[in-house]
JSON list of C-alpha atoms in Angstrom, two decimals:
[
{"chain": "A", "resi": 1, "resn": "MET", "atom": "CA", "xyz": [-0.01, -0.02, 0.02]},
{"chain": "A", "resi": 2, "resn": "SER", "atom": "CA", "xyz": [2.85, 2.39, 0.87]},
{"chain": "A", "resi": 3, "resn": "ARG", "atom": "CA", "xyz": [4.55, 1.67, -2.41]},
{"chain": "A", "resi": 4, "resn": "PHE", "atom": "CA", "xyz": [1.30, 2.40, -4.27]},
{"chain": "A", "resi": 5, "resn": "ARG", "atom": "CA", "xyz": [0.83, 5.60, -2.31]},
{"chain": "A", "resi": 6, "resn": "ALA", "atom": "CA", "xyz": [4.39, 6.69, -3.09]},
{"chain": "A", "resi": 7, "resn": "LEU", "atom": "CA", "xyz": [3.90, 6.02, -6.78]},
{"chain": "A", "resi": 8, "resn": "TRP", "atom": "CA", "xyz": [0.62, 7.80, -6.79]},
{"chain": "A", "resi": 9, "resn": "GLN", "atom": "CA", "xyz": [2.19, 10.86, -5.02]},
{"chain": "A", "resi": 10, "resn": "ALA", "atom": "CA", "xyz": [5.08, 10.96, -7.45]},
{"chain": "A", "resi": 11, "resn": "SER", "atom": "CA", "xyz": [2.67, 10.85, -10.44]},
{"chain": "A", "resi": 12, "resn": "LEU", "atom": "CA", "xyz": [0.57, 13.60, -8.82]},
{"chain": "A", "resi": 13, "resn": "ASN", "atom": "CA", "xyz": [3.62, 15.80, -8.31]},
{"chain": "A", "resi": 14, "resn": "ALA", "atom": "CA", "xyz": [4.77, 15.30, -11.89]},
{"chain": "A", "resi": 15, "resn": "THR", "atom": "CA", "xyz": [1.28, 16.18, -13.17]},
{"chain": "A", "resi": 16, "resn": "LYS", "atom": "CA", "xyz": [1.15, 19.35, -11.05]},
{"chain": "A", "resi": 17, "resn": "LYS", "atom": "CA", "xyz": [4.56, 20.43, -12.31]},
{"chain": "A", "resi": 18, "resn": "ALA", "atom": "CA", "xyz": [3.48, 19.84, -15.90]},
{"chain": "A", "resi": 19, "resn": "LEU", "atom": "CA", "xyz": [0.34, 21.96, -15.41]},
{"chain": "A", "resi": 20, "resn": "THR", "atom": "CA", "xyz": [1.99, 24.79, -13.55]},
{"chain": "A", "resi": 21, "resn": "TRP", "atom": "CA", "xyz": [2.17, 27.94, -15.71]},
{"chain": "A", "resi": 22, "resn": "ASN", "atom": "CA", "xyz": [5.53, 29.69, -15.97]},
{"chain": "A", "resi": 23, "resn": "VAL", "atom": "CA", "xyz": [4.77, 33.37, -15.21]},
{"chain": "A", "resi": 24, "resn": "GLU", "atom": "CA", "xyz": [7.57, 34.55, -17.55]},
{"chain": "A", "resi": 25, "resn": "ASP", "atom": "CA", "xyz": [6.06, 32.46, -20.41]},
{"chain": "A", "resi": 26, "resn": "LEU", "atom": "CA", "xyz": [2.76, 34.34, -19.93]},
{"chain": "A", "resi": 27, "resn": "MET", "atom": "CA", "xyz": [4.36, 37.75, -19.30]},
{"chain": "A", "resi": 28, "resn": "PRO", "atom": "CA", "xyz": [8.07, 38.06, -20.19]},
{"chain": "A", "resi": 29, "resn": "PRO", "atom": "CA", "xyz": [10.10, 40.66, -18.25]},
{"chain": "A", "resi": 30, "resn": "SER", "atom": "CA", "xyz": [9.73, 44.23, -19.41]},
{"chain": "A", "resi": 31, "resn": "GLU", "atom": "CA", "xyz": [13.28, 44.34, -20.58]},
{"chain": "A", "resi": 32, "resn": "ARG", "atom": "CA", "xyz": [15.85, 41.83, -21.79]},
{"chain": "A", "resi": 33, "resn": "TYR", "atom": "CA", "xyz": [19.61, 42.21, -22.31]},
{"chain": "A", "resi": 34, "resn": "VAL", "atom": "CA", "xyz": [20.60, 41.29, -25.87]},
{"chain": "A", "resi": 35, "resn": "PHE", "atom": "CA", "xyz": [24.22, 42.25, -25.66]},
{"chain": "A", "resi": 36, "resn": "SER", "atom": "CA", "xyz": [26.46, 43.76, -22.95]},
{"chain": "A", "resi": 37, "resn": "PHE", "atom": "CA", "xyz": [30.09, 44.87, -23.09]},
{"chain": "A", "resi": 38, "resn": "ASN", "atom": "CA", "xyz": [31.62, 43.94, -19.76]},
{"chain": "A", "resi": 39, "resn": "SER", "atom": "CA", "xyz": [34.60, 41.76, -20.75]},
{"chain": "A", "resi": 40, "resn": "LYS", "atom": "CA", "xyz": [36.84, 40.75, -23.65]},
{"chain": "A", "resi": 41, "resn": "GLU", "atom": "CA", "xyz": [34.70, 37.61, -23.91]},
{"chain": "A", "resi": 42, "resn": "ASP", "atom": "CA", "xyz": [31.78, 39.83, -24.89]},
{"chain": "A", "resi": 43, "resn": "LEU", "atom": "CA", "xyz": [33.79, 41.14, -27.82]},
{"chain": "A", "resi": 44, "resn": "THR", "atom": "CA", "xyz": [34.22, 37.60, -29.21]},
{"chain": "A", "resi": 45, "resn": "LYS", "atom": "CA", "xyz": [30.56, 37.73, -30.13]},
{"chain": "A", "resi": 46, "resn": "TRP", "atom": "CA", "xyz": [31.28, 40.42, -32.73]},
{"chain": "A", "resi": 47, "resn": "HIS", "atom": "CA", "xyz": [33.43, 40.96, -35.80]},
{"chain": "A", "resi": 48, "resn": "LEU", "atom": "CA", "xyz": [34.47, 44.07, -37.67]},
{"chain": "A", "resi": 49, "resn": "TYR", "atom": "CA", "xyz": [33.80, 44.92, -41.28]},
{"chain": "A", "resi": 50, "resn": "PHE", "atom": "CA", "xyz": [34.87, 47.93, -43.32]},
{"chain": "A", "resi": 51, "resn": "ASP", "atom": "CA", "xyz": [35.44, 49.16, -46.82]},
{"chain": "A", "resi": 52, "resn": "SER", "atom": "CA", "xyz": [39.14, 48.10, -46.89]},
{"chain": "A", "resi": 53, "resn": "GLU", "atom": "CA", "xyz": [37.88, 44.63, -47.66]},
{"chain": "A", "resi": 54, "resn": "TYR", "atom": "CA", "xyz": [36.72, 46.02, -51.06]},
{"chain": "A", "resi": 55, "resn": "GLY", "atom": "CA", "xyz": [39.59, 48.42, -51.79]},
{"chain": "A", "resi": 56, "resn": "GLY", "atom": "CA", "xyz": [38.66, 51.24, -49.40]},
{"chain": "A", "resi": 57, "resn": "LEU", "atom": "CA", "xyz": [41.02, 52.87, -46.95]},
{"chain": "A", "resi": 58, "resn": "SER", "atom": "CA", "xyz": [38.85, 53.16, -43.84]},
{"chain": "A", "resi": 59, "resn": "THR", "atom": "CA", "xyz": [40.07, 51.55, -40.59]},
{"chain": "A", "resi": 60, "resn": "ALA", "atom": "CA", "xyz": [38.30, 50.32, -37.49]},
{"chain": "A", "resi": 61, "resn": "SER", "atom": "CA", "xyz": [38.91, 48.65, -34.14]},
{"chain": "A", "resi": 62, "resn": "LEU", "atom": "CA", "xyz": [36.76, 47.21, -31.33]},
{"chain": "A", "resi": 63, "resn": "GLU", "atom": "CA", "xyz": [38.05, 47.03, -27.76]},
{"chain": "A", "resi": 64, "resn": "ILE", "atom": "CA", "xyz": [36.94, 46.96, -24.14]},
{"chain": "A", "resi": 65, "resn": "LYS", "atom": "CA", "xyz": [37.49, 49.96, -21.94]},
{"chain": "A", "resi": 66, "resn": "ASP", "atom": "CA", "xyz": [37.65, 50.03, -18.22]},
{"chain": "A", "resi": 67, "resn": "ALA", "atom": "CA", "xyz": [36.13, 53.36, -17.21]},
{"chain": "A", "resi": 68, "resn": "GLY", "atom": "CA", "xyz": [36.54, 52.82, -13.53]},
{"chain": "A", "resi": 69, "resn": "ALA", "atom": "CA", "xyz": [32.80, 52.74, -12.85]},
{"chain": "A", "resi": 70, "resn": "GLY", "atom": "CA", "xyz": [32.34, 49.94, -15.31]},
{"chain": "A", "resi": 71, "resn": "PHE", "atom": "CA", "xyz": [33.31, 48.50, -18.67]},
{"chain": "A", "resi": 72, "resn": "SER", "atom": "CA", "xyz": [32.19, 49.45, -22.17]},
{"chain": "A", "resi": 73, "resn": "GLY", "atom": "CA", "xyz": [32.94, 48.53, -25.76]},
{"chain": "A", "resi": 74, "resn": "ILE", "atom": "CA", "xyz": [34.53, 51.08, -28.08]},
{"chain": "A", "resi": 75, "resn": "LEU", "atom": "CA", "xyz": [34.15, 51.02, -31.85]},
{"chain": "A", "resi": 76, "resn": "SER", "atom": "CA", "xyz": [36.50, 53.53, -33.34]},
{"chain": "A", "resi": 77, "resn": "GLY", "atom": "CA", "xyz": [38.55, 54.28, -36.40]},
{"chain": "A", "resi": 78, "resn": "ASN", "atom": "CA", "xyz": [38.87, 56.55, -39.43]},
{"chain": "A", "resi": 79, "resn": "LEU", "atom": "CA", "xyz": [36.53, 56.94, -42.36]},
{"chain": "A", "resi": 80, "resn": "SER", "atom": "CA", "xyz": [38.14, 57.50, -45.74]},
{"chain": "A", "resi": 81, "resn": "SER", "atom": "CA", "xyz": [36.33, 58.21, -49.04]},
{"chain": "A", "resi": 82, "resn": "ASN", "atom": "CA", "xyz": [39.37, 57.17, -51.06]},
{"chain": "A", "resi": 83, "resn": "LEU", "atom": "CA", "xyz": [40.06, 53.90, -52.77]},
{"chain": "A", "resi": 84, "resn": "THR", "atom": "CA", "xyz": [43.26, 51.86, -53.06]},
{"chain": "A", "resi": 85, "resn": "GLU", "atom": "CA", "xyz": [45.04, 52.69, -56.27]},
{"chain": "A", "resi": 86, "resn": "GLY", "atom": "CA", "xyz": [44.49, 50.03, -58.83]},
{"chain": "A", "resi": 87, "resn": "SER", "atom": "CA", "xyz": [41.76, 48.33, -56.81]},
{"chain": "A", "resi": 88, "resn": "ARG", "atom": "CA", "xyz": [39.94, 45.66, -58.75]},
{"chain": "A", "resi": 89, "resn": "TRP", "atom": "CA", "xyz": [36.71, 46.35, -56.86]},
{"chain": "A", "resi": 90, "resn": "ARG", "atom": "CA", "xyz": [34.05, 48.73, -58.28]},
{"chain": "A", "resi": 91, "resn": "MET", "atom": "CA", "xyz": [32.36, 50.46, -55.42]},
{"chain": "A", "resi": 92, "resn": "ASN", "atom": "CA", "xyz": [29.74, 53.18, -55.63]},
{"chain": "A", "resi": 93, "resn": "ARG", "atom": "CA", "xyz": [31.12, 54.63, -52.44]},
{"chain": "A", "resi": 94, "resn": "SER", "atom": "CA", "xyz": [33.63, 53.95, -49.67]},
{"chain": "A", "resi": 95, "resn": "GLY", "atom": "CA", "xyz": [33.86, 55.37, -46.18]},
{"chain": "A", "resi": 96, "resn": "PHE", "atom": "CA", "xyz": [32.01, 52.81, -44.04]},
{"chain": "A", "resi": 97, "resn": "CYS", "atom": "CA", "xyz": [32.81, 50.68, -41.00]},
{"chain": "A", "resi": 98, "resn": "GLY", "atom": "CA", "xyz": [30.84, 48.54, -38.66]},
{"chain": "A", "resi": 99, "resn": "MET", "atom": "CA", "xyz": [30.58, 45.76, -36.10]},
{"chain": "A", "resi": 100, "resn": "ARG", "atom": "CA", "xyz": [28.29, 42.76, -36.63]},
{"chain": "A", "resi": 101, "resn": "SER", "atom": "CA", "xyz": [27.36, 40.06, -34.18]},
{"chain": "A", "resi": 102, "resn": "LYS", "atom": "CA", "xyz": [28.51, 36.57, -35.06]},
{"chain": "A", "resi": 103, "resn": "LYS", "atom": "CA", "xyz": [25.94, 33.92, -35.92]},
{"chain": "A", "resi": 104, "resn": "PHE", "atom": "CA", "xyz": [23.75, 32.96, -32.99]},
{"chain": "A", "resi": 105, "resn": "ASP", "atom": "CA", "xyz": [23.26, 29.34, -31.97]},
{"chain": "A", "resi": 106, "resn": "GLY", "atom": "CA", "xyz": [19.73, 29.38, -33.32]},
{"chain": "A", "resi": 107, "resn": "PHE", "atom": "CA", "xyz": [17.61, 32.59, -33.13]},
{"chain": "A", "resi": 108, "resn": "ILE", "atom": "CA", "xyz": [16.90, 35.46, -30.73]},
{"chain": "A", "resi": 109, "resn": "ASP", "atom": "CA", "xyz": [13.15, 35.64, -30.21]},
{"chain": "A", "resi": 110, "resn": "LEU", "atom": "CA", "xyz": [12.12, 39.21, -29.48]},
{"chain": "A", "resi": 111, "resn": "ASP", "atom": "CA", "xyz": [8.46, 38.83, -30.40]},
{"chain": "A", "resi": 112, "resn": "ALA", "atom": "CA", "xyz": [7.42, 39.86, -26.92]},
{"chain": "A", "resi": 113, "resn": "TYR", "atom": "CA", "xyz": [9.20, 43.25, -27.25]},
{"chain": "A", "resi": 114, "resn": "ASP", "atom": "CA", "xyz": [8.58, 46.31, -29.30]},
{"chain": "A", "resi": 115, "resn": "THR", "atom": "CA", "xyz": [11.68, 48.49, -28.89]},
{"chain": "A", "resi": 116, "resn": "LEU", "atom": "CA", "xyz": [15.45, 48.17, -29.01]},
{"chain": "A", "resi": 117, "resn": "ALA", "atom": "CA", "xyz": [17.45, 50.35, -26.59]},
{"chain": "A", "resi": 118, "resn": "PHE", "atom": "CA", "xyz": [21.12, 51.28, -26.74]},
{"chain": "A", "resi": 119, "resn": "ARG", "atom": "CA", "xyz": [23.15, 52.96, -24.05]},
{"chain": "A", "resi": 120, "resn": "LEU", "atom": "CA", "xyz": [25.81, 54.85, -26.03]},
{"chain": "A", "resi": 121, "resn": "LYS", "atom": "CA", "xyz": [28.35, 57.63, -25.91]},
{"chain": "A", "resi": 122, "resn": "GLY", "atom": "CA", "xyz": [29.16, 59.05, -29.30]},
{"chain": "A", "resi": 123, "resn": "ASP", "atom": "CA", "xyz": [30.85, 61.70, -31.33]},
{"chain": "A", "resi": 124, "resn": "GLY", "atom": "CA", "xyz": [27.92, 63.58, -32.88]},
{"chain": "A", "resi": 125, "resn": "ARG", "atom": "CA", "xyz": [27.71, 61.25, -35.86]},
{"chain": "A", "resi": 126, "resn": "CYS", "atom": "CA", "xyz": [24.67, 59.31, -37.05]},
{"chain": "A", "resi": 127, "resn": "TYR", "atom": "CA", "xyz": [25.07, 55.54, -36.79]},
{"chain": "A", "resi": 128, "resn": "ILE", "atom": "CA", "xyz": [23.09, 52.74, -38.34]},
{"chain": "A", "resi": 129, "resn": "SER", "atom": "CA", "xyz": [21.42, 49.97, -36.34]},
{"chain": "A", "resi": 130, "resn": "THR", "atom": "CA", "xyz": [20.72, 46.85, -38.37]},
{"chain": "A", "resi": 131, "resn": "ILE", "atom": "CA", "xyz": [18.67, 43.75, -37.40]},
{"chain": "A", "resi": 132, "resn": "TYR", "atom": "CA", "xyz": [19.20, 40.65, -39.46]},
{"chain": "A", "resi": 133, "resn": "THR", "atom": "CA", "xyz": [16.42, 38.06, -39.67]},
{"chain": "A", "resi": 134, "resn": "GLU", "atom": "CA", "xyz": [16.06, 34.71, -41.29]},
{"chain": "A", "resi": 135, "resn": "ASN", "atom": "CA", "xyz": [15.89, 34.96, -45.07]},
{"chain": "A", "resi": 136, "resn": "TRP", "atom": "CA", "xyz": [12.31, 34.55, -46.34]},
{"chain": "A", "resi": 137, "resn": "VAL", "atom": "CA", "xyz": [13.53, 33.78, -49.90]},
{"chain": "A", "resi": 138, "resn": "ASN", "atom": "CA", "xyz": [14.67, 30.20, -50.56]},
{"chain": "A", "resi": 139, "resn": "SER", "atom": "CA", "xyz": [16.84, 30.93, -53.54]},
{"chain": "A", "resi": 140, "resn": "PRO", "atom": "CA", "xyz": [20.41, 30.18, -54.63]},
{"chain": "A", "resi": 141, "resn": "VAL", "atom": "CA", "xyz": [20.67, 33.79, -55.78]},
{"chain": "A", "resi": 142, "resn": "GLN", "atom": "CA", "xyz": [19.46, 35.44, -52.56]},
{"chain": "A", "resi": 143, "resn": "GLN", "atom": "CA", "xyz": [21.13, 33.64, -49.67]},
{"chain": "A", "resi": 144, "resn": "GLU", "atom": "CA", "xyz": [21.94, 36.63, -47.42]},
{"chain": "A", "resi": 145, "resn": "ASP", "atom": "CA", "xyz": [19.98, 37.25, -44.27]},
{"chain": "A", "resi": 146, "resn": "ASN", "atom": "CA", "xyz": [17.23, 39.87, -44.47]},
{"chain": "A", "resi": 147, "resn": "SER", "atom": "CA", "xyz": [18.30, 43.23, -43.11]},
{"chain": "A", "resi": 148, "resn": "TRP", "atom": "CA", "xyz": [16.31, 46.02, -41.45]},
{"chain": "A", "resi": 149, "resn": "GLN", "atom": "CA", "xyz": [17.84, 49.34, -40.64]},
{"chain": "A", "resi": 150, "resn": "ALA", "atom": "CA", "xyz": [17.29, 52.48, -38.64]},
{"chain": "A", "resi": 151, "resn": "PHE", "atom": "CA", "xyz": [19.31, 55.57, -37.89]},
{"chain": "A", "resi": 152, "resn": "VAL", "atom": "CA", "xyz": [20.71, 56.15, -34.39]},
{"chain": "A", "resi": 153, "resn": "PHE", "atom": "CA", "xyz": [21.87, 59.68, -33.55]},
{"chain": "A", "resi": 154, "resn": "VAL", "atom": "CA", "xyz": [24.34, 59.75, -30.64]},
{"chain": "A", "resi": 155, "resn": "PRO", "atom": "CA", "xyz": [25.09, 63.08, -29.03]},
{"chain": "A", "resi": 156, "resn": "LYS", "atom": "CA", "xyz": [28.72, 63.94, -28.42]},
{"chain": "A", "resi": 157, "resn": "ASP", "atom": "CA", "xyz": [30.58, 63.05, -25.27]},
{"chain": "A", "resi": 158, "resn": "ASN", "atom": "CA", "xyz": [27.55, 62.19, -22.99]},
{"chain": "A", "resi": 159, "resn": "TRP", "atom": "CA", "xyz": [25.93, 58.87, -22.26]},
{"chain": "A", "resi": 160, "resn": "TYR", "atom": "CA", "xyz": [22.65, 58.55, -24.04]},
{"chain": "A", "resi": 161, "resn": "ILE", "atom": "CA", "xyz": [19.96, 55.86, -24.20]},
{"chain": "A", "resi": 162, "resn": "ALA", "atom": "CA", "xyz": [18.60, 55.62, -27.73]},
{"chain": "A", "resi": 163, "resn": "LYS", "atom": "CA", "xyz": [15.22, 53.86, -28.14]},
{"chain": "A", "resi": 164, "resn": "ILE", "atom": "CA", "xyz": [14.11, 52.59, -31.53]},
{"chain": "A", "resi": 165, "resn": "PRO", "atom": "CA", "xyz": [10.69, 51.03, -31.99]},
{"chain": "A", "resi": 166, "resn": "ILE", "atom": "CA", "xyz": [11.19, 47.78, -33.87]},
{"chain": "A", "resi": 167, "resn": "ASP", "atom": "CA", "xyz": [8.46, 48.72, -36.38]},
{"chain": "A", "resi": 168, "resn": "ARG", "atom": "CA", "xyz": [10.53, 51.69, -37.38]},
{"chain": "A", "resi": 169, "resn": "TYR", "atom": "CA", "xyz": [13.25, 49.47, -38.93]},
{"chain": "A", "resi": 170, "resn": "LEU", "atom": "CA", "xyz": [12.97, 49.49, -42.71]},
{"chain": "A", "resi": 171, "resn": "PRO", "atom": "CA", "xyz": [13.79, 46.53, -45.00]},
{"chain": "A", "resi": 172, "resn": "THR", "atom": "CA", "xyz": [17.05, 47.09, -46.91]},
{"chain": "A", "resi": 173, "resn": "TRP", "atom": "CA", "xyz": [19.07, 45.33, -49.53]},
{"chain": "A", "resi": 174, "resn": "ARG", "atom": "CA", "xyz": [22.80, 46.01, -49.50]},
{"chain": "A", "resi": 175, "resn": "GLY", "atom": "CA", "xyz": [22.32, 49.35, -47.77]},
{"chain": "A", "resi": 176, "resn": "ASN", "atom": "CA", "xyz": [19.45, 50.53, -49.87]},
{"chain": "A", "resi": 177, "resn": "VAL", "atom": "CA", "xyz": [15.85, 50.85, -48.59]},
{"chain": "A", "resi": 178, "resn": "MET", "atom": "CA", "xyz": [13.53, 48.46, -50.40]},
{"chain": "A", "resi": 179, "resn": "ASP", "atom": "CA", "xyz": [10.27, 49.96, -51.68]},
{"chain": "A", "resi": 180, "resn": "VAL", "atom": "CA", "xyz": [8.19, 46.96, -50.60]},
{"chain": "A", "resi": 181, "resn": "LYS", "atom": "CA", "xyz": [5.62, 46.29, -47.92]},
{"chain": "A", "resi": 182, "resn": "LEU", "atom": "CA", "xyz": [7.21, 43.66, -45.61]},
{"chain": "A", "resi": 183, "resn": "GLU", "atom": "CA", "xyz": [6.95, 42.98, -41.94]},
{"chain": "A", "resi": 184, "resn": "MET", "atom": "CA", "xyz": [9.87, 41.94, -39.79]},
{"chain": "A", "resi": 185, "resn": "ASN", "atom": "CA", "xyz": [9.56, 38.60, -37.96]},
{"chain": "A", "resi": 186, "resn": "PRO", "atom": "CA", "xyz": [11.14, 39.54, -34.58]},
{"chain": "A", "resi": 187, "resn": "SER", "atom": "CA", "xyz": [10.99, 35.92, -33.40]},
{"chain": "A", "resi": 188, "resn": "ARG", "atom": "CA", "xyz": [13.69, 34.88, -35.98]},
{"chain": "A", "resi": 189, "resn": "ILE", "atom": "CA", "xyz": [16.50, 37.40, -35.40]},
{"chain": "A", "resi": 190, "resn": "VAL", "atom": "CA", "xyz": [19.90, 35.91, -36.45]},
{"chain": "A", "resi": 191, "resn": "GLY", "atom": "CA", "xyz": [22.11, 38.97, -35.86]},
{"chain": "A", "resi": 192, "resn": "MET", "atom": "CA", "xyz": [22.61, 42.67, -35.27]},
{"chain": "A", "resi": 193, "resn": "SER", "atom": "CA", "xyz": [25.13, 45.32, -36.26]},
{"chain": "A", "resi": 194, "resn": "LEU", "atom": "CA", "xyz": [26.09, 48.90, -35.67]},
{"chain": "A", "resi": 195, "resn": "SER", "atom": "CA", "xyz": [27.83, 50.80, -38.49]},
{"chain": "A", "resi": 196, "resn": "VAL", "atom": "CA", "xyz": [28.77, 54.34, -39.60]},
{"chain": "A", "resi": 197, "resn": "ASN", "atom": "CA", "xyz": [29.03, 55.90, -43.07]},
{"chain": "A", "resi": 198, "resn": "ALA", "atom": "CA", "xyz": [31.03, 58.98, -44.00]},
{"chain": "A", "resi": 199, "resn": "GLU", "atom": "CA", "xyz": [28.02, 60.34, -45.91]},
{"chain": "A", "resi": 200, "resn": "GLY", "atom": "CA", "xyz": [24.35, 60.27, -45.34]},
{"chain": "A", "resi": 201, "resn": "GLY", "atom": "CA", "xyz": [22.37, 60.06, -42.11]},
{"chain": "A", "resi": 202, "resn": "ILE", "atom": "CA", "xyz": [20.19, 62.50, -40.32]},
{"chain": "A", "resi": 203, "resn": "PRO", "atom": "CA", "xyz": [20.61, 66.16, -41.59]},
{"chain": "A", "resi": 204, "resn": "GLY", "atom": "CA", "xyz": [22.55, 68.32, -39.25]},
{"chain": "A", "resi": 205, "resn": "THR", "atom": "CA", "xyz": [24.64, 65.53, -37.74]},
{"chain": "A", "resi": 206, "resn": "LYS", "atom": "CA", "xyz": [28.42, 65.29, -38.11]},
{"chain": "A", "resi": 207, "resn": "SER", "atom": "CA", "xyz": [29.41, 63.60, -41.39]},
{"chain": "A", "resi": 208, "resn": "GLY", "atom": "CA", "xyz": [32.34, 63.27, -43.81]},
{"chain": "A", "resi": 209, "resn": "ALA", "atom": "CA", "xyz": [35.64, 61.55, -43.74]},
{"chain": "A", "resi": 210, "resn": "GLY", "atom": "CA", "xyz": [37.65, 61.56, -40.53]},
{"chain": "A", "resi": 211, "resn": "ASP", "atom": "CA", "xyz": [37.78, 59.84, -37.13]},
{"chain": "A", "resi": 212, "resn": "PHE", "atom": "CA", "xyz": [34.79, 58.26, -35.41]},
{"chain": "A", "resi": 213, "resn": "ARG", "atom": "CA", "xyz": [34.26, 56.83, -31.97]},
{"chain": "A", "resi": 214, "resn": "LEU", "atom": "CA", "xyz": [31.24, 55.09, -30.48]},
{"chain": "A", "resi": 215, "resn": "GLU", "atom": "CA", "xyz": [31.17, 53.74, -26.89]},
{"chain": "A", "resi": 216, "resn": "ILE", "atom": "CA", "xyz": [28.61, 51.01, -26.12]},
{"chain": "A", "resi": 217, "resn": "ASP", "atom": "CA", "xyz": [27.41, 49.87, -22.68]},
{"chain": "A", "resi": 218, "resn": "TRP", "atom": "CA", "xyz": [24.57, 47.54, -23.60]},
{"chain": "A", "resi": 219, "resn": "ILE", "atom": "CA", "xyz": [21.80, 46.68, -26.05]},
{"chain": "A", "resi": 220, "resn": "LYS", "atom": "CA", "xyz": [18.35, 45.76, -24.59]},
{"chain": "A", "resi": 221, "resn": "ALA", "atom": "CA", "xyz": [14.95, 44.76, -25.88]},
{"chain": "A", "resi": 222, "resn": "LEU", "atom": "CA", "xyz": [12.10, 46.57, -24.14]},
{"chain": "A", "resi": 223, "resn": "ARG", "atom": "CA", "xyz": [8.35, 46.07, -23.93]},
{"chain": "A", "resi": 224, "resn": "THR", "atom": "CA", "xyz": [6.91, 49.57, -23.61]}
]
């Protein structure tokens, strides 16, 4: 009888556990860290890209800084609009650099959130935030991830939290906005990037060739 009662109790406990709702499944936390920059290990999740890969002369670096009160990542370098003499590449423009997250192990699901927030300290330039999602086209011609972009203006020399509603991100193809009606699938995010161009951006912000510097504390998803 005792063995039967023990078996029955174990079965009852397992059933209760299976039927118990996880509160976070019903209502995820109002914010979620996507990336932080607290150690050199955090930098291993990113890689640099810039126009020198295609004959440009821009340079960039990514490092961790100990500011005493905490750590932050620093994307810095120099934007050049020139091309290497005799370059075999044909570029419409040079003068761009960026940092892109490496491939996730699976996807980041941000379907429960509506905003991306960045704690940044900049140089008065306008930067570009890009979200990469799973490709919706199953084609040998179009194998790149889908990209969605929005401008991020970062005031000079002061920490600033930039908040961008996810529905403000526009679909792009190789840096150009696509004139199509598409909706992002925020449950299938495969990567993110931050980049800077010598030209373009929000009118009135710093632009042109020269040095750039962006300090990054964290990137979060918010439910507002």
